[in-house]
Amino acid sequence: MKTGRSTAGDTKARILDATERLFIEVGYEGTSLRQVTSRAIVNLAAVNYHFRSKDIMMQAVLSRRLDPLNARRLALLDACEASWPGEQIRCEHVMGALFVPALQMAREPGIGGPAFLRLLGRVYSDTSPFIQSYLMGHYAPVFGRFFDAFARALPELPRQELGWRLHFALKALAGVLAGDDLGNLMPAFTQGKTMSDAHVLAQLSAMVVAALKAPAPAEQQLGALHAVFEIGERQHADESARQPAQPEGSAPSQPSTRAAAEPARRVRTSTRSEGAARAAVTSLPVRGSSRERPPPFPSNPLDDWMRTRSRN
Protein backbone atom coordinates (compact mmCIF):
# COMPACT_ATOMS: atom_id res chain seq x y z
CA MET A 1 0.00 0.00 0.00
CA LYS A 2 1.26 3.47 -0.84
CA THR A 3 1.72 5.90 1.98
CA GLY A 4 0.15 9.35 1.94
CA ARG A 5 3.54 10.87 1.23
CA SER A 6 4.26 8.65 -1.78
CA THR A 7 0.77 9.27 -3.12
CA ALA A 8 1.25 13.02 -2.83
CA GLY A 9 4.63 12.68 -4.54
CA ASP A 10 3.11 10.69 -7.37
CA THR A 11 0.38 13.30 -7.84
CA LYS A 12 2.90 16.14 -7.94
CA ALA A 13 5.08 14.26 -10.43
CA ARG A 14 2.08 13.57 -12.68
CA ILE A 15 1.15 17.25 -12.64
CA LEU A 16 4.71 18.26 -13.54
CA ASP A 17 4.96 15.65 -16.29
CA ALA A 18 1.60 16.70 -17.78
CA THR A 19 2.56 20.38 -17.66
CA GLU A 20 5.88 19.68 -19.33
CA ARG A 21 4.28 17.75 -22.19
CA LEU A 22 1.67 20.46 -22.74
CA PHE A 23 4.32 23.18 -22.66
CA ILE A 24 6.33 21.33 -25.33
CA GLU A 25 3.22 20.94 -27.49
CA VAL A 26 1.51 24.34 -27.20
CA GLY A 27 3.84 26.68 -25.25
CA TYR A 28 3.27 28.66 -22.09
CA GLU A 29 0.30 30.72 -23.31
CA GLY A 30 -1.47 27.64 -24.69
CA THR A 31 -1.11 25.62 -21.48
CA SER A 32 -4.11 25.91 -19.16
CA LEU A 33 -4.82 24.46 -15.74
CA ARG A 34 -7.85 22.65 -17.13
CA GLN A 35 -5.65 20.91 -19.71
CA VAL A 36 -3.14 19.99 -17.00
CA THR A 37 -5.78 18.45 -14.73
CA SER A 38 -7.21 16.46 -17.64
CA ARG A 39 -3.79 15.21 -18.77
CA ALA A 40 -2.59 14.38 -15.24
CA ILE A 41 -5.96 12.89 -14.20
CA VAL A 42 -6.18 15.06 -11.08
CA ASN A 43 -8.62 17.70 -9.88
CA LEU A 44 -7.95 21.42 -9.69
CA ALA A 45 -7.71 21.26 -5.91
CA ALA A 46 -4.62 19.04 -6.24
CA VAL A 47 -2.94 21.54 -8.55
CA ASN A 48 -3.73 24.42 -6.20
CA TYR A 49 -2.48 22.42 -3.21
CA HIS A 50 0.91 21.67 -4.74
CA PHE A 51 1.55 24.85 -6.76
CA ARG A 52 -1.11 27.53 -6.06
CA SER A 53 -0.78 29.07 -9.57
CA LYS A 54 0.17 28.33 -13.15
CA ASP A 55 3.34 30.43 -12.87
CA ILE A 56 4.62 28.56 -9.81
CA MET A 57 3.81 25.26 -11.52
CA MET A 58 5.73 26.29 -14.65
CA GLN A 59 8.69 27.44 -12.57
CA ALA A 60 8.83 23.98 -10.99
CA VAL A 61 8.79 22.37 -14.47
CA LEU A 62 11.66 24.52 -15.69
CA SER A 63 13.72 24.28 -12.51
CA ARG A 64 13.70 20.49 -12.32
CA ARG A 65 15.16 20.30 -15.86
CA LEU A 66 17.22 23.46 -16.32
CA ASP A 67 18.90 23.60 -12.91
CA PRO A 68 20.76 20.28 -13.35
CA LEU A 69 21.41 21.09 -17.01
CA ASN A 70 23.05 24.42 -16.22
CA ALA A 71 25.04 22.91 -13.36
CA ARG A 72 26.49 20.39 -15.81
CA ARG A 73 27.10 23.11 -18.39
CA LEU A 74 29.06 25.30 -16.01
CA ALA A 75 31.11 22.37 -14.72
CA LEU A 76 32.02 21.35 -18.28
CA LEU A 77 32.80 24.95 -19.25
CA ASP A 78 35.12 25.21 -16.22
CA ALA A 79 36.94 22.09 -17.40
CA CYS A 80 37.23 23.42 -20.95
CA GLU A 81 38.57 26.77 -19.78
CA ALA A 82 41.13 24.95 -17.63
CA SER A 83 42.22 22.81 -20.57
CA TRP A 84 42.33 25.73 -23.04
CA PRO A 85 42.97 28.89 -21.01
CA GLY A 86 42.51 32.40 -22.32
CA GLU A 87 42.21 32.75 -26.06
CA GLN A 88 43.23 29.13 -26.64
CA ILE A 89 39.58 28.15 -26.28
CA ARG A 90 37.69 27.64 -29.52
CA CYS A 91 34.04 28.17 -30.43
CA GLU A 92 33.67 24.41 -30.73
CA HIS A 93 34.76 23.98 -27.11
CA VAL A 94 32.15 26.47 -25.93
CA MET A 95 29.46 24.94 -28.13
CA GLY A 96 30.35 21.53 -26.70
CA ALA A 97 30.01 22.78 -23.14
CA LEU A 98 26.63 24.23 -24.08
CA PHE A 99 25.13 21.20 -25.83
CA VAL A 100 26.94 18.06 -24.64
CA PRO A 101 25.12 18.07 -21.26
CA ALA A 102 21.80 18.45 -23.08
CA LEU A 103 22.54 15.45 -25.31
CA GLN A 104 23.56 13.44 -22.24
CA MET A 105 20.35 14.29 -20.39
CA ALA A 106 18.28 13.38 -23.45
CA ARG A 107 19.64 9.83 -23.07
CA GLU A 108 18.81 9.61 -19.34
CA PRO A 109 15.05 9.04 -18.83
CA GLY A 110 15.23 9.83 -15.13
CA ILE A 111 16.34 13.43 -15.62
CA GLY A 112 15.40 14.28 -19.18
CA GLY A 113 14.57 11.60 -21.67
CA PRO A 114 13.89 11.69 -25.40
CA ALA A 115 11.67 14.79 -25.16
CA PHE A 116 14.33 16.81 -23.36
CA LEU A 117 15.76 18.45 -26.48
CA ARG A 118 12.27 19.50 -27.56
CA LEU A 119 11.67 20.97 -24.10
CA LEU A 120 14.95 22.88 -24.34
CA GLY A 121 14.09 24.15 -27.79
CA ARG A 122 10.64 25.26 -26.64
CA VAL A 123 12.09 27.10 -23.63
CA TYR A 124 14.46 29.15 -25.75
CA SER A 125 11.93 29.71 -28.55
CA ASP A 126 8.85 30.58 -26.48
CA THR A 127 8.26 34.33 -26.73
CA SER A 128 5.87 34.69 -23.78
CA PRO A 129 7.01 37.41 -21.33
CA PHE A 130 6.83 34.98 -18.42
CA ILE A 131 9.29 32.48 -19.94
CA GLN A 132 11.70 35.17 -21.12
CA SER A 133 11.59 36.94 -17.75
CA TYR A 134 12.12 33.66 -15.90
CA LEU A 135 15.16 32.75 -17.99
CA MET A 136 16.81 36.13 -17.58
CA GLY A 137 16.01 36.28 -13.87
CA HIS A 138 17.26 32.80 -12.97
CA TYR A 139 19.96 32.03 -15.52
CA ALA A 140 21.56 35.37 -16.39
CA PRO A 141 24.90 34.36 -14.76
CA VAL A 142 25.00 31.21 -16.92
CA PHE A 143 24.34 33.22 -20.07
CA GLY A 144 27.04 35.68 -19.01
CA ARG A 145 29.64 32.95 -18.50
CA PHE A 146 29.06 31.47 -21.93
CA PHE A 147 28.97 34.86 -23.62
CA ASP A 148 32.38 35.70 -22.12
CA ALA A 149 33.73 32.35 -23.30
CA PHE A 150 32.50 32.99 -26.85
CA ALA A 151 34.05 36.47 -26.67
CA ARG A 152 37.45 34.96 -25.79
CA ALA A 153 37.10 32.49 -28.66
CA LEU A 154 36.30 35.36 -31.06
CA PRO A 155 38.39 38.29 -29.79
CA GLU A 156 38.20 40.10 -33.15
CA LEU A 157 34.38 40.35 -32.99
CA PRO A 158 32.92 43.36 -31.12
CA ARG A 159 30.77 42.27 -28.17
CA GLN A 160 27.65 43.94 -29.56
CA GLU A 161 28.07 42.14 -32.88
CA LEU A 162 28.73 38.87 -31.05
CA GLY A 163 25.52 39.23 -29.06
CA TRP A 164 23.51 39.88 -32.22
CA ARG A 165 24.95 36.82 -33.98
CA LEU A 166 24.58 34.52 -30.99
CA HIS A 167 20.93 35.52 -30.64
CA PHE A 168 20.15 34.64 -34.26
CA ALA A 169 22.24 31.48 -34.53
CA LEU A 170 21.33 29.83 -31.23
CA LYS A 171 17.66 30.75 -31.40
CA ALA A 172 17.39 29.32 -34.90
CA LEU A 173 19.00 26.09 -33.65
CA ALA A 174 16.60 26.02 -30.69
CA GLY A 175 13.67 26.31 -33.07
CA VAL A 176 14.87 23.24 -34.97
CA LEU A 177 15.30 21.26 -31.75
CA ALA A 178 11.78 22.17 -30.64
CA GLY A 179 10.06 21.17 -33.87
CA ASP A 180 7.78 18.16 -34.14
CA ASP A 181 9.71 16.92 -37.16
CA LEU A 182 13.07 16.60 -35.40
CA GLY A 183 12.74 12.81 -35.45
CA ASN A 184 12.28 12.90 -39.21
CA LEU A 185 15.08 15.40 -39.75
CA MET A 186 17.77 13.35 -38.01
CA PRO A 187 17.65 10.33 -40.39
CA ALA A 188 17.81 12.70 -43.36
CA PHE A 189 20.59 14.63 -41.65
CA THR A 190 22.69 11.50 -40.99
CA GLN A 191 21.76 9.95 -44.39
CA GLY A 192 21.24 6.55 -42.81
CA LYS A 193 24.72 6.47 -41.29
CA THR A 194 25.42 5.75 -37.65
CA MET A 195 26.73 8.94 -36.08
CA SER A 196 28.03 9.55 -32.61
CA ASP A 197 26.72 12.46 -30.55
CA ALA A 198 30.05 14.19 -31.15
CA HIS A 199 29.63 13.86 -34.92
CA VAL A 200 26.06 15.18 -34.88
CA LEU A 201 27.06 18.08 -32.63
CA ALA A 202 30.06 18.83 -34.87
CA GLN A 203 27.73 19.10 -37.87
CA LEU A 204 25.36 21.44 -36.06
CA SER A 205 28.19 23.46 -34.52
CA ALA A 206 29.76 23.99 -37.92
CA MET A 207 26.70 25.94 -39.05
CA VAL A 208 26.54 28.04 -35.87
CA VAL A 209 30.26 28.75 -35.84
CA ALA A 210 30.11 29.75 -39.51
CA ALA A 211 27.40 32.28 -38.66
CA LEU A 212 29.48 33.66 -35.79
CA LYS A 213 32.61 33.99 -37.92
CA ALA A 214 30.94 35.31 -41.08
CA PRO A 215 32.60 38.50 -42.38
CA ALA A 216 30.76 41.79 -42.15
CA PRO A 217 28.73 42.73 -45.24
CA ALA A 218 30.86 44.24 -47.99
CA GLU A 219 29.91 47.39 -49.88
CA GLN A 220 28.91 45.31 -52.89
CA GLN A 221 26.46 43.27 -50.79
CA LEU A 222 25.00 46.39 -49.20
CA GLY A 223 24.67 48.07 -52.59
CA ALA A 224 22.82 45.09 -54.06
CA LEU A 225 20.33 45.02 -51.18
CA HIS A 226 19.84 48.79 -51.32
CA ALA A 227 18.95 48.43 -55.01
CA VAL A 228 16.37 45.75 -54.21
CA PHE A 229 14.88 47.94 -51.46
CA GLU A 230 14.58 50.84 -53.90
CA ILE A 231 12.74 48.66 -56.42
CA GLY A 232 10.42 47.41 -53.71
CA GLU A 233 9.68 50.93 -52.49
CA ARG A 234 8.86 52.08 -56.02
CA GLN A 235 6.50 49.14 -56.52
CA HIS A 236 4.83 49.86 -53.19
CA ALA A 237 4.45 53.55 -54.11
CA ASP A 238 2.90 52.61 -57.46
CA GLU A 239 0.42 50.29 -55.77
CA SER A 240 -0.50 52.97 -53.25
CA ALA A 241 -1.02 55.53 -56.02
CA ARG A 242 -3.50 53.23 -57.74
CA GLN A 243 -5.55 52.85 -54.54
CA PRO A 244 -8.55 55.26 -54.31
CA ALA A 245 -7.96 57.79 -51.54
CA GLN A 246 -10.26 57.55 -48.50
CA PRO A 247 -10.64 60.39 -46.00
CA GLU A 248 -8.98 59.43 -42.73
CA GLY A 249 -11.46 57.95 -40.28
CA SER A 250 -14.30 57.78 -42.80
CA ALA A 251 -16.17 54.62 -43.69
CA PRO A 252 -16.26 53.47 -47.32
CA SER A 253 -19.13 55.07 -49.17
CA GLN A 254 -22.11 52.82 -49.89
CA PRO A 255 -23.39 52.76 -53.48
CA SER A 256 -26.98 53.72 -54.18
CA THR A 257 -29.54 51.03 -54.91
CA ARG A 258 -29.57 51.89 -58.61
CA ALA A 259 -25.78 52.06 -58.81
CA ALA A 260 -25.47 48.75 -57.04
CA ALA A 261 -27.93 47.05 -59.39
CA GLU A 262 -25.68 47.37 -62.44
CA PRO A 263 -22.64 45.65 -60.86
CA ALA A 264 -25.00 42.95 -59.59
CA ARG A 265 -26.23 42.27 -63.14
CA ARG A 266 -22.64 42.14 -64.37
CA VAL A 267 -21.73 39.68 -61.64
CA ARG A 268 -24.62 37.40 -62.61
CA THR A 269 -23.48 37.39 -66.25
CA SER A 270 -19.75 37.00 -65.51
CA THR A 271 -18.07 33.63 -65.68
CA ARG A 272 -17.75 31.47 -62.60
CA SER A 273 -13.96 31.69 -62.69
CA GLU A 274 -14.06 35.49 -62.56
CA GLY A 275 -16.36 35.32 -59.55
CA ALA A 276 -14.03 32.90 -57.80
CA ALA A 277 -11.04 35.11 -58.51
CA ARG A 278 -12.88 38.16 -57.15
CA ALA A 279 -13.83 36.25 -54.01
CA ALA A 280 -10.22 35.18 -53.49
CA VAL A 281 -8.98 38.76 -53.81
CA THR A 282 -11.56 40.24 -51.46
CA SER A 283 -10.86 37.55 -48.85
CA LEU A 284 -7.19 38.48 -48.46
CA PRO A 285 -6.36 39.76 -44.93
CA VAL A 286 -5.56 43.43 -44.57
CA ARG A 287 -1.95 44.04 -43.58
CA GLY A 288 -1.67 45.57 -40.14
CA SER A 289 -5.14 44.47 -39.06
CA SER A 290 -5.64 43.98 -35.34
CA ARG A 291 -6.91 40.47 -36.12
CA GLU A 292 -3.69 39.44 -37.82
CA ARG A 293 -2.47 36.13 -36.43
CA PRO A 294 0.87 35.98 -34.61
CA PRO A 295 3.71 34.11 -36.28
CA PRO A 296 3.49 30.33 -35.78
CA PHE A 297 5.77 28.34 -33.53
CA PRO A 298 8.67 27.66 -33.70
CA SER A 299 9.71 31.26 -33.47
CA ASN A 300 12.06 32.47 -36.15
CA PRO A 301 14.71 35.10 -35.32
CA LEU A 302 13.79 36.97 -38.50
CA ASP A 303 10.17 37.15 -37.28
CA ASP A 304 11.38 38.56 -33.97
CA TRP A 305 13.50 41.15 -35.75
CA MET A 306 10.65 42.20 -38.03
CA ARG A 307 8.31 42.63 -35.05
CA THR A 308 10.77 44.79 -33.14
CA ARG A 309 12.35 46.86 -35.92
CA SER A 310 11.23 50.45 -36.25
CA ARG A 311 8.60 51.00 -38.89
CA ASN A 312 9.07 53.93 -41.29
CSV table of C-alpha atoms in Angstrom, one decimal:
chain,number,residue,atom,x,y,z
A,1,MET,CA,0.0,0.0,0.0
A,2,LYS,CA,1.3,3.5,-0.8
A,3,THR,CA,1.7,5.9,2.0
A,4,GLY,CA,0.2,9.4,1.9
A,5,ARG,CA,3.5,10.9,1.2
A,6,SER,CA,4.3,8.7,-1.8
A,7,THR,CA,0.8,9.3,-3.1
A,8,ALA,CA,1.3,13.0,-2.8
A,9,GLY,CA,4.6,12.7,-4.5
A,10,ASP,CA,3.1,10.7,-7.4
A,11,THR,CA,0.4,13.3,-7.8
A,12,LYS,CA,2.9,16.1,-7.9
A,13,ALA,CA,5.1,14.3,-10.4
A,14,ARG,CA,2.1,13.6,-12.7
A,15,ILE,CA,1.2,17.2,-12.6
A,16,LEU,CA,4.7,18.3,-13.5
A,17,ASP,CA,5.0,15.7,-16.3
A,18,ALA,CA,1.6,16.7,-17.8
A,19,THR,CA,2.6,20.4,-17.7
A,20,GLU,CA,5.9,19.7,-19.3
A,21,ARG,CA,4.3,17.7,-22.2
A,22,LEU,CA,1.7,20.5,-22.7
A,23,PHE,CA,4.3,23.2,-22.7
A,24,ILE,CA,6.3,21.3,-25.3
A,25,GLU,CA,3.2,20.9,-27.5
A,26,VAL,CA,1.5,24.3,-27.2
A,27,GLY,CA,3.8,26.7,-25.3
A,28,TYR,CA,3.3,28.7,-22.1
A,29,GLU,CA,0.3,30.7,-23.3
A,30,GLY,CA,-1.5,27.6,-24.7
A,31,THR,CA,-1.1,25.6,-21.5
A,32,SER,CA,-4.1,25.9,-19.2
A,33,LEU,CA,-4.8,24.5,-15.7
A,34,ARG,CA,-7.8,22.7,-17.1
A,35,GLN,CA,-5.7,20.9,-19.7
A,36,VAL,CA,-3.1,20.0,-17.0
A,37,THR,CA,-5.8,18.4,-14.7
A,38,SER,CA,-7.2,16.5,-17.6
A,39,ARG,CA,-3.8,15.2,-18.8
A,40,ALA,CA,-2.6,14.4,-15.2
A,41,ILE,CA,-6.0,12.9,-14.2
A,42,VAL,CA,-6.2,15.1,-11.1
A,43,ASN,CA,-8.6,17.7,-9.9
A,44,LEU,CA,-8.0,21.4,-9.7
A,45,ALA,CA,-7.7,21.3,-5.9
A,46,ALA,CA,-4.6,19.0,-6.2
A,47,VAL,CA,-2.9,21.5,-8.6
A,48,ASN,CA,-3.7,24.4,-6.2
A,49,TYR,CA,-2.5,22.4,-3.2
A,50,HIS,CA,0.9,21.7,-4.7
A,51,PHE,CA,1.6,24.9,-6.8
A,52,ARG,CA,-1.1,27.5,-6.1
A,53,SER,CA,-0.8,29.1,-9.6
A,54,LYS,CA,0.2,28.3,-13.2
A,55,ASP,CA,3.3,30.4,-12.9
A,56,ILE,CA,4.6,28.6,-9.8
A,57,MET,CA,3.8,25.3,-11.5
A,58,MET,CA,5.7,26.3,-14.7
A,59,GLN,CA,8.7,27.4,-12.6
A,60,ALA,CA,8.8,24.0,-11.0
A,61,VAL,CA,8.8,22.4,-14.5
A,62,LEU,CA,11.7,24.5,-15.7
A,63,SER,CA,13.7,24.3,-12.5
A,64,ARG,CA,13.7,20.5,-12.3
A,65,ARG,CA,15.2,20.3,-15.9
A,66,LEU,CA,17.2,23.5,-16.3
A,67,ASP,CA,18.9,23.6,-12.9
A,68,PRO,CA,20.8,20.3,-13.3
A,69,LEU,CA,21.4,21.1,-17.0
A,70,ASN,CA,23.1,24.4,-16.2
A,71,ALA,CA,25.0,22.9,-13.4
A,72,ARG,CA,26.5,20.4,-15.8
A,73,ARG,CA,27.1,23.1,-18.4
A,74,LEU,CA,29.1,25.3,-16.0
A,75,ALA,CA,31.1,22.4,-14.7
A,76,LEU,CA,32.0,21.3,-18.3
A,77,LEU,CA,32.8,24.9,-19.3
A,78,ASP,CA,35.1,25.2,-16.2
A,79,ALA,CA,36.9,22.1,-17.4
A,80,CYS,CA,37.2,23.4,-21.0
A,81,GLU,CA,38.6,26.8,-19.8
A,82,ALA,CA,41.1,24.9,-17.6
A,83,SER,CA,42.2,22.8,-20.6
A,84,TRP,CA,42.3,25.7,-23.0
A,85,PRO,CA,43.0,28.9,-21.0
A,86,GLY,CA,42.5,32.4,-22.3
A,87,GLU,CA,42.2,32.8,-26.1
A,88,GLN,CA,43.2,29.1,-26.6
A,89,ILE,CA,39.6,28.1,-26.3
A,90,ARG,CA,37.7,27.6,-29.5
A,91,CYS,CA,34.0,28.2,-30.4
A,92,GLU,CA,33.7,24.4,-30.7
A,93,HIS,CA,34.8,24.0,-27.1
A,94,VAL,CA,32.1,26.5,-25.9
A,95,MET,CA,29.5,24.9,-28.1
A,96,GLY,CA,30.3,21.5,-26.7
A,97,ALA,CA,30.0,22.8,-23.1
A,98,LEU,CA,26.6,24.2,-24.1
A,99,PHE,CA,25.1,21.2,-25.8
A,100,VAL,CA,26.9,18.1,-24.6
A,101,PRO,CA,25.1,18.1,-21.3
A,102,ALA,CA,21.8,18.5,-23.1
A,103,LEU,CA,22.5,15.4,-25.3
A,104,GLN,CA,23.6,13.4,-22.2
A,105,MET,CA,20.4,14.3,-20.4
A,106,ALA,CA,18.3,13.4,-23.4
A,107,ARG,CA,19.6,9.8,-23.1
A,108,GLU,CA,18.8,9.6,-19.3
A,109,PRO,CA,15.1,9.0,-18.8
A,110,GLY,CA,15.2,9.8,-15.1
A,111,ILE,CA,16.3,13.4,-15.6
A,112,GLY,CA,15.4,14.3,-19.2
A,113,GLY,CA,14.6,11.6,-21.7
A,114,PRO,CA,13.9,11.7,-25.4
A,115,ALA,CA,11.7,14.8,-25.2
A,116,PHE,CA,14.3,16.8,-23.4
A,117,LEU,CA,15.8,18.5,-26.5
A,118,ARG,CA,12.3,19.5,-27.6
A,119,LEU,CA,11.7,21.0,-24.1
A,120,LEU,CA,14.9,22.9,-24.3
A,121,GLY,CA,14.1,24.2,-27.8
A,122,ARG,CA,10.6,25.3,-26.6
A,123,VAL,CA,12.1,27.1,-23.6
A,124,TYR,CA,14.5,29.2,-25.8
A,125,SER,CA,11.9,29.7,-28.6
A,126,ASP,CA,8.9,30.6,-26.5
A,127,THR,CA,8.3,34.3,-26.7
A,128,SER,CA,5.9,34.7,-23.8
A,129,PRO,CA,7.0,37.4,-21.3
A,130,PHE,CA,6.8,35.0,-18.4
A,131,ILE,CA,9.3,32.5,-19.9
A,132,GLN,CA,11.7,35.2,-21.1
A,133,SER,CA,11.6,36.9,-17.7
A,134,TYR,CA,12.1,33.7,-15.9
A,135,LEU,CA,15.2,32.7,-18.0
A,136,MET,CA,16.8,36.1,-17.6
A,137,GLY,CA,16.0,36.3,-13.9
A,138,HIS,CA,17.3,32.8,-13.0
A,139,TYR,CA,20.0,32.0,-15.5
A,140,ALA,CA,21.6,35.4,-16.4
A,141,PRO,CA,24.9,34.4,-14.8
A,142,VAL,CA,25.0,31.2,-16.9
A,143,PHE,CA,24.3,33.2,-20.1
A,144,GLY,CA,27.0,35.7,-19.0
A,145,ARG,CA,29.6,33.0,-18.5
A,146,PHE,CA,29.1,31.5,-21.9
A,147,PHE,CA,29.0,34.9,-23.6
A,148,ASP,CA,32.4,35.7,-22.1
A,149,ALA,CA,33.7,32.3,-23.3
A,150,PHE,CA,32.5,33.0,-26.8
A,151,ALA,CA,34.1,36.5,-26.7
A,152,ARG,CA,37.5,35.0,-25.8
A,153,ALA,CA,37.1,32.5,-28.7
A,154,LEU,CA,36.3,35.4,-31.1
A,155,PRO,CA,38.4,38.3,-29.8
A,156,GLU,CA,38.2,40.1,-33.1
A,157,LEU,CA,34.4,40.3,-33.0
A,158,PRO,CA,32.9,43.4,-31.1
A,159,ARG,CA,30.8,42.3,-28.2
A,160,GLN,CA,27.7,43.9,-29.6
A,161,GLU,CA,28.1,42.1,-32.9
A,162,LEU,CA,28.7,38.9,-31.0
A,163,GLY,CA,25.5,39.2,-29.1
A,164,TRP,CA,23.5,39.9,-32.2
A,165,ARG,CA,24.9,36.8,-34.0
A,166,LEU,CA,24.6,34.5,-31.0
A,167,HIS,CA,20.9,35.5,-30.6
A,168,PHE,CA,20.2,34.6,-34.3
A,169,ALA,CA,22.2,31.5,-34.5
A,170,LEU,CA,21.3,29.8,-31.2
A,171,LYS,CA,17.7,30.8,-31.4
A,172,ALA,CA,17.4,29.3,-34.9
A,173,LEU,CA,19.0,26.1,-33.6
A,174,ALA,CA,16.6,26.0,-30.7
A,175,GLY,CA,13.7,26.3,-33.1
A,176,VAL,CA,14.9,23.2,-35.0
A,177,LEU,CA,15.3,21.3,-31.7
A,178,ALA,CA,11.8,22.2,-30.6
A,179,GLY,CA,10.1,21.2,-33.9
A,180,ASP,CA,7.8,18.2,-34.1
A,181,ASP,CA,9.7,16.9,-37.2
A,182,LEU,CA,13.1,16.6,-35.4
A,183,GLY,CA,12.7,12.8,-35.4
A,184,ASN,CA,12.3,12.9,-39.2
A,185,LEU,CA,15.1,15.4,-39.7
A,186,MET,CA,17.8,13.3,-38.0
A,187,PRO,CA,17.6,10.3,-40.4
A,188,ALA,CA,17.8,12.7,-43.4
A,189,PHE,CA,20.6,14.6,-41.6
A,190,THR,CA,22.7,11.5,-41.0
A,191,GLN,CA,21.8,10.0,-44.4
A,192,GLY,CA,21.2,6.6,-42.8
A,193,LYS,CA,24.7,6.5,-41.3
A,194,THR,CA,25.4,5.8,-37.7
A,195,MET,CA,26.7,8.9,-36.1
A,196,SER,CA,28.0,9.6,-32.6
A,197,ASP,CA,26.7,12.5,-30.5
A,198,ALA,CA,30.0,14.2,-31.1
A,199,HIS,CA,29.6,13.9,-34.9
A,200,VAL,CA,26.1,15.2,-34.9
A,201,LEU,CA,27.1,18.1,-32.6
A,202,ALA,CA,30.1,18.8,-34.9
A,203,GLN,CA,27.7,19.1,-37.9
A,204,LEU,CA,25.4,21.4,-36.1
A,205,SER,CA,28.2,23.5,-34.5
A,206,ALA,CA,29.8,24.0,-37.9
A,207,MET,CA,26.7,25.9,-39.1
A,208,VAL,CA,26.5,28.0,-35.9
A,209,VAL,CA,30.3,28.8,-35.8
A,210,ALA,CA,30.1,29.8,-39.5
A,211,ALA,CA,27.4,32.3,-38.7
A,212,LEU,CA,29.5,33.7,-35.8
A,213,LYS,CA,32.6,34.0,-37.9
A,214,ALA,CA,30.9,35.3,-41.1
A,215,PRO,CA,32.6,38.5,-42.4
A,216,ALA,CA,30.8,41.8,-42.1
A,217,PRO,CA,28.7,42.7,-45.2
A,218,ALA,CA,30.9,44.2,-48.0
A,219,GLU,CA,29.9,47.4,-49.9
A,220,GLN,CA,28.9,45.3,-52.9
A,221,GLN,CA,26.5,43.3,-50.8
A,222,LEU,CA,25.0,46.4,-49.2
A,223,GLY,CA,24.7,48.1,-52.6
A,224,ALA,CA,22.8,45.1,-54.1
A,225,LEU,CA,20.3,45.0,-51.2
A,226,HIS,CA,19.8,48.8,-51.3
A,227,ALA,CA,19.0,48.4,-55.0
A,228,VAL,CA,16.4,45.7,-54.2
A,229,PHE,CA,14.9,47.9,-51.5
A,230,GLU,CA,14.6,50.8,-53.9
A,231,ILE,CA,12.7,48.7,-56.4
A,232,GLY,CA,10.4,47.4,-53.7
A,233,GLU,CA,9.7,50.9,-52.5
A,234,ARG,CA,8.9,52.1,-56.0
A,235,GLN,CA,6.5,49.1,-56.5
A,236,HIS,CA,4.8,49.9,-53.2
A,237,ALA,CA,4.4,53.5,-54.1
A,238,ASP,CA,2.9,52.6,-57.5
A,239,GLU,CA,0.4,50.3,-55.8
A,240,SER,CA,-0.5,53.0,-53.2
A,241,ALA,CA,-1.0,55.5,-56.0
A,242,ARG,CA,-3.5,53.2,-57.7
A,243,GLN,CA,-5.6,52.8,-54.5
A,244,PRO,CA,-8.6,55.3,-54.3
A,245,ALA,CA,-8.0,57.8,-51.5
A,246,GLN,CA,-10.3,57.5,-48.5
A,247,PRO,CA,-10.6,60.4,-46.0
A,248,GLU,CA,-9.0,59.4,-42.7
A,249,GLY,CA,-11.5,57.9,-40.3
A,250,SER,CA,-14.3,57.8,-42.8
A,251,ALA,CA,-16.2,54.6,-43.7
A,252,PRO,CA,-16.3,53.5,-47.3
A,253,SER,CA,-19.1,55.1,-49.2
A,254,GLN,CA,-22.1,52.8,-49.9
A,255,PRO,CA,-23.4,52.8,-53.5
A,256,SER,CA,-27.0,53.7,-54.2
A,257,THR,CA,-29.5,51.0,-54.9
A,258,ARG,CA,-29.6,51.9,-58.6
A,259,ALA,CA,-25.8,52.1,-58.8
A,260,ALA,CA,-25.5,48.7,-57.0
A,261,ALA,CA,-27.9,47.0,-59.4
A,262,GLU,CA,-25.7,47.4,-62.4
A,263,PRO,CA,-22.6,45.6,-60.9
A,264,ALA,CA,-25.0,43.0,-59.6
A,265,ARG,CA,-26.2,42.3,-63.1
A,266,ARG,CA,-22.6,42.1,-64.4
A,267,VAL,CA,-21.7,39.7,-61.6
A,268,ARG,CA,-24.6,37.4,-62.6
A,269,THR,CA,-23.5,37.4,-66.2
A,270,SER,CA,-19.8,37.0,-65.5
A,271,THR,CA,-18.1,33.6,-65.7
A,272,ARG,CA,-17.7,31.5,-62.6
A,273,SER,CA,-14.0,31.7,-62.7
A,274,GLU,CA,-14.1,35.5,-62.6
A,275,GLY,CA,-16.4,35.3,-59.5
A,276,ALA,CA,-14.0,32.9,-57.8
A,277,ALA,CA,-11.0,35.1,-58.5
A,278,ARG,CA,-12.9,38.2,-57.2
A,279,ALA,CA,-13.8,36.2,-54.0
A,280,ALA,CA,-10.2,35.2,-53.5
A,281,VAL,CA,-9.0,38.8,-53.8
A,282,THR,CA,-11.6,40.2,-51.5
A,283,SER,CA,-10.9,37.6,-48.8
A,284,LEU,CA,-7.2,38.5,-48.5
A,285,PRO,CA,-6.4,39.8,-44.9
A,286,VAL,CA,-5.6,43.4,-44.6
A,287,ARG,CA,-1.9,44.0,-43.6
A,288,GLY,CA,-1.7,45.6,-40.1
A,289,SER,CA,-5.1,44.5,-39.1
A,290,SER,CA,-5.6,44.0,-35.3
A,291,ARG,CA,-6.9,40.5,-36.1
A,292,GLU,CA,-3.7,39.4,-37.8
A,293,ARG,CA,-2.5,36.1,-36.4
A,294,PRO,CA,0.9,36.0,-34.6
A,295,PRO,CA,3.7,34.1,-36.3
A,296,PRO,CA,3.5,30.3,-35.8
A,297,PHE,CA,5.8,28.3,-33.5
A,298,PRO,CA,8.7,27.7,-33.7
A,299,SER,CA,9.7,31.3,-33.5
A,300,ASN,CA,12.1,32.5,-36.2
A,301,PRO,CA,14.7,35.1,-35.3
A,302,LEU,CA,13.8,37.0,-38.5
A,303,ASP,CA,10.2,37.2,-37.3
A,304,ASP,CA,11.4,38.6,-34.0
A,305,TRP,CA,13.5,41.1,-35.8
A,306,MET,CA,10.7,42.2,-38.0
A,307,ARG,CA,8.3,42.6,-35.1
A,308,THR,CA,10.8,44.8,-33.1
A,309,ARG,CA,12.4,46.9,-35.9
A,310,SER,CA,11.2,50.4,-36.2
A,311,ARG,CA,8.6,51.0,-38.9
A,312,ASN,CA,9.1,53.9,-41.3
